[in-house]
Coordinates of C-alpha atoms in Angstrom, one line a residue:
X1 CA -28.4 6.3 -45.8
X2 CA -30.1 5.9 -42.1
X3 CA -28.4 5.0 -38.9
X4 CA -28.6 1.2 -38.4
X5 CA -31.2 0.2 -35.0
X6 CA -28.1 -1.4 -33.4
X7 CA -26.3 1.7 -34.0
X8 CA -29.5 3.4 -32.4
X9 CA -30.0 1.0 -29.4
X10 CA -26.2 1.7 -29.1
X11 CA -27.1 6.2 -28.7
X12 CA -29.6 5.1 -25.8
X13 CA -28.2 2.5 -23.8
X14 CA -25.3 4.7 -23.8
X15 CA -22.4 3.3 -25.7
X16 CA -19.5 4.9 -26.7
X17 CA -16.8 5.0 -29.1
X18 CA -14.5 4.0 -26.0
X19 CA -15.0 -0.2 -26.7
X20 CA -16.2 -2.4 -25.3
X21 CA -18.0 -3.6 -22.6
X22 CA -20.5 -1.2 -22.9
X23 CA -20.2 2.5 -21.4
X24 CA -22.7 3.3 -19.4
X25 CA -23.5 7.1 -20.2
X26 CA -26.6 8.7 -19.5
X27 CA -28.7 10.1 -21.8
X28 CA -30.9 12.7 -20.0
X29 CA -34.1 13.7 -21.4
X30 CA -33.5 18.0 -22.1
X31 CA -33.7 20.3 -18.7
X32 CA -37.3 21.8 -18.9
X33 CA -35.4 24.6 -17.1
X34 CA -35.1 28.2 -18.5
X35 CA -31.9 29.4 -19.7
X36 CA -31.7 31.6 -16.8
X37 CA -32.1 29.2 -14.1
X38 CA -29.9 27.1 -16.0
X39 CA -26.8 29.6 -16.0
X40 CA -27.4 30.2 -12.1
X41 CA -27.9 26.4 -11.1
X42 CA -24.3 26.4 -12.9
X43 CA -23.0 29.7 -11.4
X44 CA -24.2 28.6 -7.9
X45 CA -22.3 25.2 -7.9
X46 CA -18.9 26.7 -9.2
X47 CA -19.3 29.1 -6.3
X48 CA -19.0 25.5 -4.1
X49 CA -16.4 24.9 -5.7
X50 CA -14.7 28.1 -5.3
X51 CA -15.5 28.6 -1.6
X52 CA -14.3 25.3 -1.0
X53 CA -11.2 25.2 -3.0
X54 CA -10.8 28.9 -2.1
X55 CA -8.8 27.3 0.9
X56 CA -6.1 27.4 -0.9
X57 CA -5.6 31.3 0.9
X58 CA -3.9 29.5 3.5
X59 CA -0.7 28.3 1.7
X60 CA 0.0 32.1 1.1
X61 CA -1.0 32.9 4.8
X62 CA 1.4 29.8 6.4
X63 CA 4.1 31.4 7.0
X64 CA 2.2 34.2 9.1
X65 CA -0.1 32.0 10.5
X66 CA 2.8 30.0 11.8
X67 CA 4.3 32.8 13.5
X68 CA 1.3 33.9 15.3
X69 CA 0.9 30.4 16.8
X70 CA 4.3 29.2 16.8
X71 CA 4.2 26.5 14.7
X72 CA 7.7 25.4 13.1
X73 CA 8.2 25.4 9.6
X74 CA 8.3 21.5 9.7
X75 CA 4.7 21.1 10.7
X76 CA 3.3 23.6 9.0
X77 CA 1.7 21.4 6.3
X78 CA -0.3 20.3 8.9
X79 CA -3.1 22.9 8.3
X80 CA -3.3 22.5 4.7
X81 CA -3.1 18.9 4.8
X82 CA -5.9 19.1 7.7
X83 CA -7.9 21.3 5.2
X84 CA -7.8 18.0 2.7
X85 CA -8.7 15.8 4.8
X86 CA -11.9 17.4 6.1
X87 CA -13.2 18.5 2.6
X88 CA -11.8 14.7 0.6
X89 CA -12.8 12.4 3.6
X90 CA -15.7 14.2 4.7
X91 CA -17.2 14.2 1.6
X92 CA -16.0 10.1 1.4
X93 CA -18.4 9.9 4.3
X94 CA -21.5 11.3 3.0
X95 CA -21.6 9.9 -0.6
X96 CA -24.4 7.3 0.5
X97 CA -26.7 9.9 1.8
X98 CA -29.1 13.1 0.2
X99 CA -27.0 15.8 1.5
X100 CA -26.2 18.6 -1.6
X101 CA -22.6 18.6 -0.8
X102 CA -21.0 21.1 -2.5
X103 CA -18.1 19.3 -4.5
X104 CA -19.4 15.3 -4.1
X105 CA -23.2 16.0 -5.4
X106 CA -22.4 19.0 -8.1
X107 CA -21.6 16.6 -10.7
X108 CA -24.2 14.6 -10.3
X109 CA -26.5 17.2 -10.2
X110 CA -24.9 19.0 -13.6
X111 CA -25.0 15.6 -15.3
X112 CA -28.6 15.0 -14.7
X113 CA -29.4 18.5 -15.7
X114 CA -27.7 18.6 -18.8
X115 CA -27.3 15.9 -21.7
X116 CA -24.2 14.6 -23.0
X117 CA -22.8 17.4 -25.6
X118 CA -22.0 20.8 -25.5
X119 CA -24.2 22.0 -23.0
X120 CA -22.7 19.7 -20.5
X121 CA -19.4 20.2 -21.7
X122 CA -19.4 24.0 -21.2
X123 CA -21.2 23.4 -17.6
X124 CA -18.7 21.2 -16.3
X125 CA -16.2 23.5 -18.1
X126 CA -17.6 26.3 -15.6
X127 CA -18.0 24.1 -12.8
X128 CA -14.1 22.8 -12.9
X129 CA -12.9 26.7 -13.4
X130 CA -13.7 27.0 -9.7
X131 CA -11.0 24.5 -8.3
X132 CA -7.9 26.0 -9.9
X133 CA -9.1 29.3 -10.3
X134 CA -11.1 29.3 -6.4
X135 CA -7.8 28.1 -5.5
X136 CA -5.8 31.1 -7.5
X137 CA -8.2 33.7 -5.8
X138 CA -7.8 32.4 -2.3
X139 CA -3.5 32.9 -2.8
X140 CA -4.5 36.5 -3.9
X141 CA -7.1 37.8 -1.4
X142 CA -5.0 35.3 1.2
X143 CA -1.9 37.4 0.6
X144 CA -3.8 40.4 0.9
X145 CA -5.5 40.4 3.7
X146 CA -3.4 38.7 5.6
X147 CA -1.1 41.7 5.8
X148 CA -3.7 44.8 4.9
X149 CA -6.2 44.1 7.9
X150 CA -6.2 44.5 11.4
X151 CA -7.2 40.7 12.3
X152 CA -4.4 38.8 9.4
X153 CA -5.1 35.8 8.2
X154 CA -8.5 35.8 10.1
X155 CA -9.9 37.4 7.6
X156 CA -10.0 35.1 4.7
X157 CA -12.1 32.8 6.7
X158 CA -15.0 35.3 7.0
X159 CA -14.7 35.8 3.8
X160 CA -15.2 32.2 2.5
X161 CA -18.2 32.1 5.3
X162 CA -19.4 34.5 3.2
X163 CA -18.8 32.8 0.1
X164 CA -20.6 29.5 0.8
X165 CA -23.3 30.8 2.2
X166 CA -24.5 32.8 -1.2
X167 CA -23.4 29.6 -2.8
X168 CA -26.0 27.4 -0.8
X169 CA -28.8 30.4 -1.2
X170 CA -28.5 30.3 -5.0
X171 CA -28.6 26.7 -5.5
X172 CA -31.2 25.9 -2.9
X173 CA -33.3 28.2 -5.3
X174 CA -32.7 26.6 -8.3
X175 CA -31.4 22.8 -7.8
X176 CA -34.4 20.6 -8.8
X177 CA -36.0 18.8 -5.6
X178 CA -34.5 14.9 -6.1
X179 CA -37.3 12.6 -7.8
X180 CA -37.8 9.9 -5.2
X181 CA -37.8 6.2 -5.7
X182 CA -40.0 4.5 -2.9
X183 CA -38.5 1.4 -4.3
X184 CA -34.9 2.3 -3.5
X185 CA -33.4 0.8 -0.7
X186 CA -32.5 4.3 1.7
X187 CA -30.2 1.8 4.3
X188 CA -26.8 3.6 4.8
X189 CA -23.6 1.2 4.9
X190 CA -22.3 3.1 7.9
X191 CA -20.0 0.5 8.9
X192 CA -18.2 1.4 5.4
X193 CA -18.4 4.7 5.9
X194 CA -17.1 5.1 9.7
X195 CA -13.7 2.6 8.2
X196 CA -12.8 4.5 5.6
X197 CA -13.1 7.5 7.4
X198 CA -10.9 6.7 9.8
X199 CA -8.5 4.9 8.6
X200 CA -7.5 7.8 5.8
X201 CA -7.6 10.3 9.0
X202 CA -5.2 8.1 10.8
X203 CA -3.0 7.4 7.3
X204 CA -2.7 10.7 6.7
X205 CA -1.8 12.1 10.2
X206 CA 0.9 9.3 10.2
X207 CA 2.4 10.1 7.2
X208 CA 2.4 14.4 7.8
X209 CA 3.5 13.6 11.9
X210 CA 5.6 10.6 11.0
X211 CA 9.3 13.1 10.6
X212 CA 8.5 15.4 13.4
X213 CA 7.4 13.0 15.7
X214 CA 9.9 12.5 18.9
X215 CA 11.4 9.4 17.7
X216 CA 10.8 10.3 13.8
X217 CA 8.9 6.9 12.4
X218 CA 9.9 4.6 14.8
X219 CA 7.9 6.6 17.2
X220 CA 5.6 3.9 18.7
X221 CA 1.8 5.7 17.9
X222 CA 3.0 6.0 14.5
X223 CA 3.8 3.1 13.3
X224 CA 1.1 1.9 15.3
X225 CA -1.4 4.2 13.5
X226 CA 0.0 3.4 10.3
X227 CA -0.7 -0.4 10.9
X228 CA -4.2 0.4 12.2
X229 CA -4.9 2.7 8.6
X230 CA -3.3 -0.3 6.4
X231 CA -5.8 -3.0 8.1
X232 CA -8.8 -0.4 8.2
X233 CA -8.5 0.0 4.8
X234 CA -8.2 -3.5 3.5
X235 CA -11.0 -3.9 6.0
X236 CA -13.3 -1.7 4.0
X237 CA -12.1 -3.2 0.9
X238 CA -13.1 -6.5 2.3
X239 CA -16.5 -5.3 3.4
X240 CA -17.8 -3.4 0.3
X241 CA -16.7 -6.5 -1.5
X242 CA -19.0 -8.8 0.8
X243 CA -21.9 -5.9 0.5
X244 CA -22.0 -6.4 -3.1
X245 CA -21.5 -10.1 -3.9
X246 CA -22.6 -11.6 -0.8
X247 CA -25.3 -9.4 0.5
X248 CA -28.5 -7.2 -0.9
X249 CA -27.6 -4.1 0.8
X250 CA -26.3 -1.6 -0.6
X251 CA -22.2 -0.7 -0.5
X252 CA -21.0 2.6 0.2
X253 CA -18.8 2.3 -2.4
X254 CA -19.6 -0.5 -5.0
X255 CA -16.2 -1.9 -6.0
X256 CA -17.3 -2.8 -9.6
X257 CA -17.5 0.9 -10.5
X258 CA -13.5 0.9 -10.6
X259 CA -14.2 -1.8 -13.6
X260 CA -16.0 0.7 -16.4
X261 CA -14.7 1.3 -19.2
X262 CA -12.1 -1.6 -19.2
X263 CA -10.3 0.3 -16.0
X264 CA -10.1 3.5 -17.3
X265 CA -12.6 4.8 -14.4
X266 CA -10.1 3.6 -12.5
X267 CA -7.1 5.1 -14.3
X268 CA -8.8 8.3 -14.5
X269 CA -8.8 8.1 -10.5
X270 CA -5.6 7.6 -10.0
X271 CA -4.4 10.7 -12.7
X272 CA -6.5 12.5 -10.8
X273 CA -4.7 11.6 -7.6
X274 CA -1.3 12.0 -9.3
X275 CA -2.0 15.3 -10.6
X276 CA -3.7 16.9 -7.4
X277 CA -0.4 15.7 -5.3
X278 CA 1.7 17.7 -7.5
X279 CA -0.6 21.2 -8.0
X280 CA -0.9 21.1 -3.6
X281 CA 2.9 20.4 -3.6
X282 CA 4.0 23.0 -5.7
X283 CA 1.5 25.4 -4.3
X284 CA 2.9 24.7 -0.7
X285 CA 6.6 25.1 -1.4
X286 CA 6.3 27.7 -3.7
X287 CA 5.0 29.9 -1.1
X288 CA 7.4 28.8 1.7
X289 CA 10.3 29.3 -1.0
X290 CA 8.8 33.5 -1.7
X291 CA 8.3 34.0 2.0
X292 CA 10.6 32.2 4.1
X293 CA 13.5 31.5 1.6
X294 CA 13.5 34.9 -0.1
X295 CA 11.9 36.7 2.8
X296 CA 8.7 38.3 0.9
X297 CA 5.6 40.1 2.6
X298 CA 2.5 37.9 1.3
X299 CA 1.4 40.9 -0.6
X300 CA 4.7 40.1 -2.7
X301 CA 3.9 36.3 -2.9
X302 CA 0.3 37.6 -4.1
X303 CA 1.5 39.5 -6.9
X304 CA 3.4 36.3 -7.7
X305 CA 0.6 34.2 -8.4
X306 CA -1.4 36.1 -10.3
X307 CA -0.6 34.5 -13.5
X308 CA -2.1 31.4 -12.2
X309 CA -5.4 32.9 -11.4
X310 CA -5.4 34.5 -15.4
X311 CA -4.1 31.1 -16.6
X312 CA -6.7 29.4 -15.1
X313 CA -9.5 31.2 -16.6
X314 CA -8.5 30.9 -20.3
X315 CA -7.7 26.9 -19.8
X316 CA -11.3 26.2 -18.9
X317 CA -12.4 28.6 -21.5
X318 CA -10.2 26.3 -23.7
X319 CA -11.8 23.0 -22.2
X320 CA -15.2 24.4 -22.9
X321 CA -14.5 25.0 -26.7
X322 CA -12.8 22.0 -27.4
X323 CA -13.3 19.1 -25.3
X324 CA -16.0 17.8 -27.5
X325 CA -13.9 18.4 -30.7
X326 CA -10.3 16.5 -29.7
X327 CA -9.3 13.3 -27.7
X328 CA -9.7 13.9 -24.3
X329 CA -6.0 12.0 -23.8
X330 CA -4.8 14.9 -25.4
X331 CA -6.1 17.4 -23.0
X332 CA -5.0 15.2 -20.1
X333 CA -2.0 15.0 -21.5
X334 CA -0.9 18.5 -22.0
X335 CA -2.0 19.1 -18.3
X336 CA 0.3 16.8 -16.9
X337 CA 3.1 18.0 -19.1
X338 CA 2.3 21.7 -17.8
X339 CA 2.1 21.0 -14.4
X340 CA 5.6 18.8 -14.8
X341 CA 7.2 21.6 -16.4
X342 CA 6.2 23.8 -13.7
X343 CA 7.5 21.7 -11.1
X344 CA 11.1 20.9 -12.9
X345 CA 11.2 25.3 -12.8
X346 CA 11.7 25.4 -9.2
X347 CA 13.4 22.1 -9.3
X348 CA 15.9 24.2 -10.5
X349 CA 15.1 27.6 -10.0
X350 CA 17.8 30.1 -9.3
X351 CA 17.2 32.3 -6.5
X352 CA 18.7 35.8 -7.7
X353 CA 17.0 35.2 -11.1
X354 CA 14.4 37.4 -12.6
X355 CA 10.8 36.9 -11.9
X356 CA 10.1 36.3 -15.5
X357 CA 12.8 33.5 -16.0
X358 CA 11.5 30.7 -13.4
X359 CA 8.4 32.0 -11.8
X360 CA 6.3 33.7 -14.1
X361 CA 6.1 30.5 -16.6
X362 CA 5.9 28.2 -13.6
X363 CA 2.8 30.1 -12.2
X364 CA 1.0 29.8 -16.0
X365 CA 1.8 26.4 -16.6
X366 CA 1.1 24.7 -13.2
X367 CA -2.5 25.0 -13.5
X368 CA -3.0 23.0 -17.1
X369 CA -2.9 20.5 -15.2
X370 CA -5.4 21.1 -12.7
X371 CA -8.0 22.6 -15.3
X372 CA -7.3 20.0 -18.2
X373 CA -7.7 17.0 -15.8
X374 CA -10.4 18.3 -13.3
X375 CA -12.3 19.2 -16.3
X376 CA -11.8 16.2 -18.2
X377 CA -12.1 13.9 -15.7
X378 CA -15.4 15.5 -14.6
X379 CA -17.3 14.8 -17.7
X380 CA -15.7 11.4 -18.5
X381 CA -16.6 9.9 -15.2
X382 CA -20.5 11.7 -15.3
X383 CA -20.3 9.5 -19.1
X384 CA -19.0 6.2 -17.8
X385 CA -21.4 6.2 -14.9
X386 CA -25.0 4.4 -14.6
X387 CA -27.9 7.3 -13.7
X388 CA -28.0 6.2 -10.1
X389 CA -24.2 6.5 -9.4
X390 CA -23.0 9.7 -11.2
X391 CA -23.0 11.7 -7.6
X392 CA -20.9 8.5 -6.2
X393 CA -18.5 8.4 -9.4
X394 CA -17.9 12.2 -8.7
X395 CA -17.7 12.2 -4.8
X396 CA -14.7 9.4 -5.4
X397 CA -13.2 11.1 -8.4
X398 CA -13.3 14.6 -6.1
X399 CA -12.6 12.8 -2.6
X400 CA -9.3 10.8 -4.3
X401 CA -8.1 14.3 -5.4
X402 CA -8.1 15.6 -2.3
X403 CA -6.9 12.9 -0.2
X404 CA -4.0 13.0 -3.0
X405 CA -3.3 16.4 -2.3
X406 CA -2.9 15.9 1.3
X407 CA -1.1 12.5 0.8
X408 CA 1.4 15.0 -1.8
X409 CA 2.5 17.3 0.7
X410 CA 2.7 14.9 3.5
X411 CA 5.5 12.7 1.5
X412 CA 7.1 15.9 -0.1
X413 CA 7.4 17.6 3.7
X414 CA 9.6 14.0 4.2
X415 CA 11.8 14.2 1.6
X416 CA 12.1 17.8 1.7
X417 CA 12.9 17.3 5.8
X418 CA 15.8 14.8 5.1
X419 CA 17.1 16.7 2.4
X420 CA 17.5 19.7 4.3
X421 CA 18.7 18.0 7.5
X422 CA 21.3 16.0 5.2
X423 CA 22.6 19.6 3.4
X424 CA 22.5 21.4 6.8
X425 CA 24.5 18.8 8.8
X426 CA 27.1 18.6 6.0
X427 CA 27.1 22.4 6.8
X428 CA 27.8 22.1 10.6
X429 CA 24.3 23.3 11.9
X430 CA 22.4 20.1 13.3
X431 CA 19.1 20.6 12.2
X432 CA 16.2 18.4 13.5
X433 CA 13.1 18.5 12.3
X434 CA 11.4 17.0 15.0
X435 CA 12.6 19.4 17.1
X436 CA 11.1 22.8 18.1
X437 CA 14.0 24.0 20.0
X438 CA 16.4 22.7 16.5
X439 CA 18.9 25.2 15.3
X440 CA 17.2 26.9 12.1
X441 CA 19.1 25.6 9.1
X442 CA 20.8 27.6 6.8
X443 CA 19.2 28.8 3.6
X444 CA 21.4 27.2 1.3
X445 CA 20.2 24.0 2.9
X446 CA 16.6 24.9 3.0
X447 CA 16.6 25.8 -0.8
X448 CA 18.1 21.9 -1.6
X449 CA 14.8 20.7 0.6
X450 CA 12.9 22.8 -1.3
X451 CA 14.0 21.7 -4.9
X452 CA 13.8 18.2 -3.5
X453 CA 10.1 18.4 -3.2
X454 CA 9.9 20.1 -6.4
X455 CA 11.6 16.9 -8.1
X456 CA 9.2 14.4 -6.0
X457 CA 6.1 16.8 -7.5
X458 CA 7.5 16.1 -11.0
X459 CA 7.3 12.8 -10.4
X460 CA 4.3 13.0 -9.4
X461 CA 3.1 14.3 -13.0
X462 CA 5.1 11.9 -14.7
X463 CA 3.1 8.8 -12.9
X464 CA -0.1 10.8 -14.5
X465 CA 1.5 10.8 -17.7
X466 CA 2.2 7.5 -17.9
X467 CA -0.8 6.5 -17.0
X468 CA -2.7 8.9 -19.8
X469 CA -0.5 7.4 -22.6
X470 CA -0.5 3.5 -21.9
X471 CA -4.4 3.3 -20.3
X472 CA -6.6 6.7 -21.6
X473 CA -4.9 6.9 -25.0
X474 CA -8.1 7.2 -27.5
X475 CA -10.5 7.7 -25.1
X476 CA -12.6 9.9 -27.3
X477 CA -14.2 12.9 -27.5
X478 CA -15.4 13.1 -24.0
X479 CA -17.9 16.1 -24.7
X480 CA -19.8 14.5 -27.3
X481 CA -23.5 13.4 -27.3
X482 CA -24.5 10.1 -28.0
X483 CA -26.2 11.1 -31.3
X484 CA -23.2 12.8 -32.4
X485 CA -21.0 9.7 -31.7
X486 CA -23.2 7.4 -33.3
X487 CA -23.5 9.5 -36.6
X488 CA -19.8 9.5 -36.9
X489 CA -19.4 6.1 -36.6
X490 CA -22.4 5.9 -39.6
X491 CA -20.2 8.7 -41.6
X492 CA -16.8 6.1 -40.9
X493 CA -19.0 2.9 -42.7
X494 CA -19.9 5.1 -45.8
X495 CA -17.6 4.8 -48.7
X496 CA -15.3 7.4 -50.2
X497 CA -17.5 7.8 -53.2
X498 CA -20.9 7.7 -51.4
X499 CA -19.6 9.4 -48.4
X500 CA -19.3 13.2 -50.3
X501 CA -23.5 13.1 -51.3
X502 CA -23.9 12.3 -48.2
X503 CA -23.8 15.2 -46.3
X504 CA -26.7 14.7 -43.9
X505 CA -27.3 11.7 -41.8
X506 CA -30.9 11.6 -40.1
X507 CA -31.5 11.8 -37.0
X508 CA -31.8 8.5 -35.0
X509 CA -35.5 7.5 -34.5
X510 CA -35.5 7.1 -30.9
X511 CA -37.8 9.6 -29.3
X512 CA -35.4 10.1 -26.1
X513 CA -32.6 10.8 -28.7
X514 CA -34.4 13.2 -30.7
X515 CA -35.4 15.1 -28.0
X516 CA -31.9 15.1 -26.8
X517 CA -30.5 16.6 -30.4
X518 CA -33.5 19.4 -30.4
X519 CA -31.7 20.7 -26.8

């Protein structure tokens, strides 16, 4: 029994299992590339990713780093938060152009290079291990040469200089030279870029100033900044709105791309955004909790998060076996339930505790999260995407995680600041925040902060995993090809009887899908 032509015409225009309206994934025609160049063109953008992500080193290096420039322990976010914005926003502002960004054009670049199935799904697989694991690496080597050489946290930035540029040499040697359109309109919606740009700068310095500033947030320049963001951004909304419907020139950002797949492009966003606010949150006040509640040398707080670096390896080697074999609502779904478990351990961890009770299951399980969801999210957005906009769909996809990582630590540092102000007044030590010449608060009062956060990061994964079960539920398999999709549904229409001697379904006629089931 053959594959119907509308189940065929379904394979190539790109449908999926997912329901209607109609996914659109693309089917590439197989990479004439060797398998060589294939494995570096993927080694070279994971090494983006990890010299990117690798700025994680400074959460481990935050406590030196704000003793060497006397930054209080209520601002230190700051940097982190700083480092978010530069590498979410930044990207945000180049989407529209030709630039080879690392993280915004990487998925583009490994969806057009590889064809839906389990080529792509082990590349992205590889791809998404740099995040957590660039991230676990940069705690490690951060912890380490921050207190082994002569120049401290200094160091680590060398290093990642180092890093990107091999990463830029090995894919400029091997990334395929863009096929050019002359009919493609090359105008730039700069206007769209230059609002969202700023408006996310000025939301986000609000919100990680708004509890140390003099007055706290009635200080006049921040509310005043936090009005300006609000209106920039429903300005931008506005104008990419206006681009699309009203206009012929192209949006920065075209709004209808939040509509595929019945919103789950959208949903996926947002988990996304959920989940990276929690991994960034814990991340942060995990560290300050080793160094400045227990009084660790980073070396010690090194040591500690080791198990996330190992953990991280083996989930994406997980991802890359299985994602085209279960639901990808499953995957996303464990990761949010790891990451929340990790969270509720230091929720409630006890201080004089054993290693092995609280922080040595929290370090493994944290990272689930990040893998399962960076991973999944990765391919499913390269599927749901037309040809022309799978950079764009993973420039927002990656941009929305970091601004959610920066937006994460910038509402956890509030509610941890009140919480420990609250415990260390009821104390008798008036702590302020806002204050550089404040009292220090005592430790019992800093460890309530600290759980406090902890609980707002749980949250945080429980948003995610709400949004997994009631909108990405039966999403599909994620990693599989069109052809392999379509055969199943054939397999499904069989009966019982007819469906055991018929073991074999052919191969749908269309030339661009048999070329895709030969790769």
């Amino acid at each position: 029994m053959t594959i119907s032509k509308k189940e065929a015409d379904r394979s190539v225009t790109g449908e999926t299992t997912v329901g209607p309206p109609v996914l659109a994934e693309v089917v590439n025609l197989p990479s004439s590339k060797s398998k060589a160049a294939s494995v570096v063109l993927v080694l070279g953008t994971t090494l983006g990713q990890l010299s990117t992500v690798a700025g994680a080193a400074i959460l481990t290096q935050l406590p030196t780093m704000g003793k060497d420039l006397d930054i209080p322990e209520a601002r230190l976010q700051w940097p982190v938060t700083a480092y978010s914005i530069t590498g979410g926003i930044g990207g945000a502002a180049i989407i529209p152009s030709a630039v080879r960004a690392a993280l915004i054009d990487s998925i583009g670049i490994i969806a057009q290079e590889f064809p839906p199935g389990k080529a792509r799904s082990i590349a992205f697989a590889t791809f998404s291990c740099g995040a957590p694991v660039g991230g676990s690496i940069g705690m490690l080597v951060g912890g380490a040469v921050t207190e082994l050489s002569s120049i401290r946290w200094r160091a680590m930035f060398f290093i990642l200089c180092g890093m990107a540029a091999l990463s830029a040499i090995s894919v400029f040697l091997v990334v395929p030279k863009d096929v050019r359109d002359e009919n493609r309109d090359k105008r730039v919606d700069w206007v769209g870029a230059g609002l969202v740009t700023a408006s996310l700068v000025l939301l986000l310095f609000a919100l990680a100033q708004g509890e140390v500033a003099p007055s706290g947030w009635k200080t006049a320049y921040i509310v005043a900044l936090l009005v300006v963001s609000i209106v920039g951004l429903s300005g931008f909304i506005a104008w990419e709105h206006y681009l699309e419907a009203k206009t012929t020139f192209p949006p920065l950002m075209k709004l209808s791309l939040w509509k595929r797949a019945r919103g789950k492009f959208a949903a996926m966003q947002a988990i996304g955004f959920f989940q990276w606010m929690a991994f960034m949150s814990w991340g942060y006040w995990v560290t300050l909790y080793y160094q400045n509640y227990l009084g660790l040398s980073p070396v010690a707080t090194m040591l500690r998060f080791i198990p996330l670096f190992l953990s991280g390896a083996t989930c994406n080697l997980v991802v890359a076996m299985v994602v085209g074999r279960i639901d990808g609502s499953i995957l996303l779904g464990i990761g949010c339930t790891a990451t929340g478990v990790a969270c509720l351990l230091f929720a409630n961890i006890v201080p004089h505790a054993t290693f092995w009770a609280f922080g040595f299951p929290s370090a493994t399980l944290v990272v689930f999260g990040a893998d399962f969801v960076f991973a999944t999210g990765s391919i499913f957005v390269a599927k749901v995407a037309l040809p022309e906009e799978q950079s764009l769909a993973g420039g927002v996809f990656n941009t929305l995680m970091q601004v959610g990582g920066a937006i994460g630590l910038a509402i956890s540092g509030v509610v941890a600041d009140r919480v420990t102000q609250k415990e260390a007044r009821k104390l008798g030590v008036d702590f302020d925040p806002a204050s550089s010449d404040s009292l220090k608060p005592p430790l019992e009062a800093t460890l309530k902060g600290y759980r406090a956060a902890q609980w707002l990061a749980f949250a945080f994964c429980m948003l995610a995993l709400t949004l997994v079960v009631s909108v990405l539920r039966g999403i599909g398999k994620v990693g599989r090809s069109s052809n392999e999709e379509a055969g199943e549904i054939e397999l499904r229409k069989l009966p019982d009887v007819e469906a055991d001697s018929t073991k074999t379904v052919p191969a749908i006629s269309s030339s661009a899908a048999e070329k895709q089931e030969t790769s």
